[in-house]
Coordinates of N, CA and C in Angstrom, one line a residue:
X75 N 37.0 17.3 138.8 CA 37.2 18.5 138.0 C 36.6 19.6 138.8
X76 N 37.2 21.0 138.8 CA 36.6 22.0 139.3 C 36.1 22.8 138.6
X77 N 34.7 23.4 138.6 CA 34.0 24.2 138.1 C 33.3 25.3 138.4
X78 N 33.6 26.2 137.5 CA 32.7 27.4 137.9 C 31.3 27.4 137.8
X79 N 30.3 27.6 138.6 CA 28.9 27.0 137.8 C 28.0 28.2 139.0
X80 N 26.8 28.1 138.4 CA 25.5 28.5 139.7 C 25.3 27.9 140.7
X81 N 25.1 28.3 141.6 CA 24.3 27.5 143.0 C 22.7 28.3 142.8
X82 N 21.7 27.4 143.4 CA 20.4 28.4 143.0 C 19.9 28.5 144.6
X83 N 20.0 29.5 144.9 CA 18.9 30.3 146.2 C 17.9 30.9 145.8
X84 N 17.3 31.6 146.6 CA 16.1 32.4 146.0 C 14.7 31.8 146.6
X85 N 13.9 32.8 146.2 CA 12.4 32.1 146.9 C 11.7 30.7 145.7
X86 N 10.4 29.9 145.9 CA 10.2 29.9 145.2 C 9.8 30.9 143.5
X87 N 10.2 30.2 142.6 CA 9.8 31.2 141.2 C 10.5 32.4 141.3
X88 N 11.6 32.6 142.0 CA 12.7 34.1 142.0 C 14.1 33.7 142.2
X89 N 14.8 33.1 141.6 CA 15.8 32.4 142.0 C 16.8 33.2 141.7
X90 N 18.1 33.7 142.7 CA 19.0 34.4 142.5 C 19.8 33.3 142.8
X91 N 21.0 33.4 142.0 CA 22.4 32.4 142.2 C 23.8 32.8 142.7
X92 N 24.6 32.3 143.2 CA 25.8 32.2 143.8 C 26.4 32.1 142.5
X93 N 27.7 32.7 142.1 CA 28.7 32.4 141.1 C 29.7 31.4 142.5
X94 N 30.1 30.2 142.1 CA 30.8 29.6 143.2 C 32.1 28.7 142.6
X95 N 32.8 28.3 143.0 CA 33.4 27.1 142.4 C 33.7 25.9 143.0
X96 N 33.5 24.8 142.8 CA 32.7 23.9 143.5 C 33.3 22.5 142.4
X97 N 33.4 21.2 143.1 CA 34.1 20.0 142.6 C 32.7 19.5 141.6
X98 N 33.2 19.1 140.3 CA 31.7 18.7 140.1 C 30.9 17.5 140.1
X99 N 31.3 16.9 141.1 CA 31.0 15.4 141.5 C 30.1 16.2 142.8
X100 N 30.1 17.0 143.2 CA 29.4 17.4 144.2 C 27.7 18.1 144.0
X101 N 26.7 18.0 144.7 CA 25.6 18.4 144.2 C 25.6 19.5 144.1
X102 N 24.6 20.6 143.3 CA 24.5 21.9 142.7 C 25.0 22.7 144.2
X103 N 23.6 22.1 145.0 CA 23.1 22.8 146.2 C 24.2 22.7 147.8
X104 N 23.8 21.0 147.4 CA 24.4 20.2 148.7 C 26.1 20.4 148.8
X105 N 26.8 20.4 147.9 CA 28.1 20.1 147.9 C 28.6 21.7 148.6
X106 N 29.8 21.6 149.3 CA 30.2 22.8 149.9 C 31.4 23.2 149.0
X107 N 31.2 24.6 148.1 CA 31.8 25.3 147.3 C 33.2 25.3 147.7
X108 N 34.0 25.0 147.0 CA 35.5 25.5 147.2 C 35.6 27.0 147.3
X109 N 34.8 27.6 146.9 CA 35.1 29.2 146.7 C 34.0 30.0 146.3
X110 N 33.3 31.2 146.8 CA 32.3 31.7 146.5 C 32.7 33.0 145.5
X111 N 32.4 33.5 144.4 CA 32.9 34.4 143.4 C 32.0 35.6 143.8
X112 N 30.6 35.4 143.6 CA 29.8 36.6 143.7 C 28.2 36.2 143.4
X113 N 27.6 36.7 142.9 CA 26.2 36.2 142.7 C 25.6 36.7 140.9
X114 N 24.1 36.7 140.8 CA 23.3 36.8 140.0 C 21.9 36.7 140.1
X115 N 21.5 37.8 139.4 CA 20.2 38.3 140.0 C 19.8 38.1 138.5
X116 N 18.9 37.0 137.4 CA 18.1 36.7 136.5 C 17.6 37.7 135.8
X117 N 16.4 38.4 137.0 CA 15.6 38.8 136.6 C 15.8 40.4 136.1
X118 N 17.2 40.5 137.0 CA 17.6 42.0 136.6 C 18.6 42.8 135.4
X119 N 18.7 41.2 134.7 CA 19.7 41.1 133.9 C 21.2 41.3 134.4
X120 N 22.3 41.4 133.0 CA 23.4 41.1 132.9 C 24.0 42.1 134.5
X121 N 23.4 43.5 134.4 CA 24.1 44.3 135.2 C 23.8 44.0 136.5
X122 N 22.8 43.0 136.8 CA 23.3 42.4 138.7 C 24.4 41.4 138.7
X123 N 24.9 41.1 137.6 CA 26.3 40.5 137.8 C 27.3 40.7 139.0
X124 N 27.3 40.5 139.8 CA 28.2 41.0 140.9 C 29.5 39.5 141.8
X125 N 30.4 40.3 140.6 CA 31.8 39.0 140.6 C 33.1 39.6 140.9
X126 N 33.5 39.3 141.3 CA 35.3 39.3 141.9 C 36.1 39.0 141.0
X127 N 36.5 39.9 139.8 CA 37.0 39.5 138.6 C 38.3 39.2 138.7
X128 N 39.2 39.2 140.0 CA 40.5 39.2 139.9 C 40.3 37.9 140.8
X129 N 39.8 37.1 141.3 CA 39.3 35.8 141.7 C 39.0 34.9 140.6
X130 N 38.3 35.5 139.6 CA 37.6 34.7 139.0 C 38.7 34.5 137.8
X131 N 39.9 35.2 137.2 CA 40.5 35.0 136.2 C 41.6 34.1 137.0
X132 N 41.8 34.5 138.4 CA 42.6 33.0 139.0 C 42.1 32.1 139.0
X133 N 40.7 32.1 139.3 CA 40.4 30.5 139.3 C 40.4 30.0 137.1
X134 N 40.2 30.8 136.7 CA 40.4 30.6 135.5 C 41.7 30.0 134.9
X135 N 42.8 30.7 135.7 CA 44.4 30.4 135.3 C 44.6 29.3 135.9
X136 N 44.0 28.6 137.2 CA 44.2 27.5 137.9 C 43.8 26.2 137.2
X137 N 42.8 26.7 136.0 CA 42.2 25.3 135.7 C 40.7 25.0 136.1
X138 N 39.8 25.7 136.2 CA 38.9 26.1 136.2 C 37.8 25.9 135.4
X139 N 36.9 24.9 135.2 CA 36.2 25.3 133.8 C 34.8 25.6 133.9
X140 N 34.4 26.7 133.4 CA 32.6 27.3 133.5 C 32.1 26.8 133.1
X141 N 31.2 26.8 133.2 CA 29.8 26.0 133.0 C 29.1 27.1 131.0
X142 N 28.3 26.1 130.4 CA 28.4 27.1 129.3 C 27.3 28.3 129.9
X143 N 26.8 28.4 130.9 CA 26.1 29.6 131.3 C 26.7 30.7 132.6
X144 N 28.1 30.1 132.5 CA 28.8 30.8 133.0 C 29.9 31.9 131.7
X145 N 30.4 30.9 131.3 CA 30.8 31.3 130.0 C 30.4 31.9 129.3
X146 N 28.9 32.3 129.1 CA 28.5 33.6 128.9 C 28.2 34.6 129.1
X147 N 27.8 34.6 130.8 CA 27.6 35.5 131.7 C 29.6 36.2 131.4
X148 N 30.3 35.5 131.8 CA 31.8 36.2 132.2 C 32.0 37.1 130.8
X149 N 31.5 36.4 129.1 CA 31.8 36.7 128.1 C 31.2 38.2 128.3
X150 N 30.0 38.4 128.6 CA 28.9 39.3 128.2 C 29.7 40.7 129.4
X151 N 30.0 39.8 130.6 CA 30.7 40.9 131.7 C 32.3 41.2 131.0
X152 N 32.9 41.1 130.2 CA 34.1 41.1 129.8 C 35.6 40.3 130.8
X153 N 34.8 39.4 131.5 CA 35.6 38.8 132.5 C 36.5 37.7 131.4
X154 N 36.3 37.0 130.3 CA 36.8 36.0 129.5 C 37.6 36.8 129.0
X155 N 37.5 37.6 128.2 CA 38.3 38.6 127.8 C 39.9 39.1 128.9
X156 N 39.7 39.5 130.2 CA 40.7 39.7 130.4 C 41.4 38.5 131.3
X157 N 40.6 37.3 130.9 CA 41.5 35.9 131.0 C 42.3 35.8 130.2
X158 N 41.8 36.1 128.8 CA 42.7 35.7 127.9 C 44.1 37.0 127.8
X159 N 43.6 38.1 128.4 CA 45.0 38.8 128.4 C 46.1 38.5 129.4
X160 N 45.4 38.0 130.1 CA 45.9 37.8 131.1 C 47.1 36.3 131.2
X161 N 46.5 35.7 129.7 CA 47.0 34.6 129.6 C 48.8 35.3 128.3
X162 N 48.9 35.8 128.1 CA 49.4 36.5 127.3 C 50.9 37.0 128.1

């Protein structure tokens, strides 16, 4: 199954993530992404969101499924939302 999920980089105790999409039989880290979306920056909240929203509702339309902390992240960025228009 393919999923949208985090990859975690970052220093120790600062971890910024990769938005990626990646098989999920594959490890977080180790497995090599089918697709890199954008990132996330934790500490700086919602607005370091930095995604490729016209990537990310195809991989959405492909079959795609987020992680529930992706699914929030997209909800809060209004990226779910124009999946669903898009599904329309």
């Amino acid at each position: 199954m393919i999923k949208i999920r985090l990859a975690r980089l970052g220093a120790k105790k600062n971890p910024v993530y990769r938005v990626v999409v990646a098989d999920s039989h594959n490890a977080r880290n180790n497995g090599r992404p089918v697709a890199t979306l954008g990132q996330y920056d934790p500490a700086k909240g919602i607005e370091s969101l930095n995604v490729d929203v016209e990537t990310a509702v195809e991989w959405l339309g492909k079959g795609a499924q987020p992680t529930d902390t992706i699914r929030s992240l997209f909800k809060k960025a209004g990226i779910m939302a124009k999946f669903e228009e898009s599904k329309k």
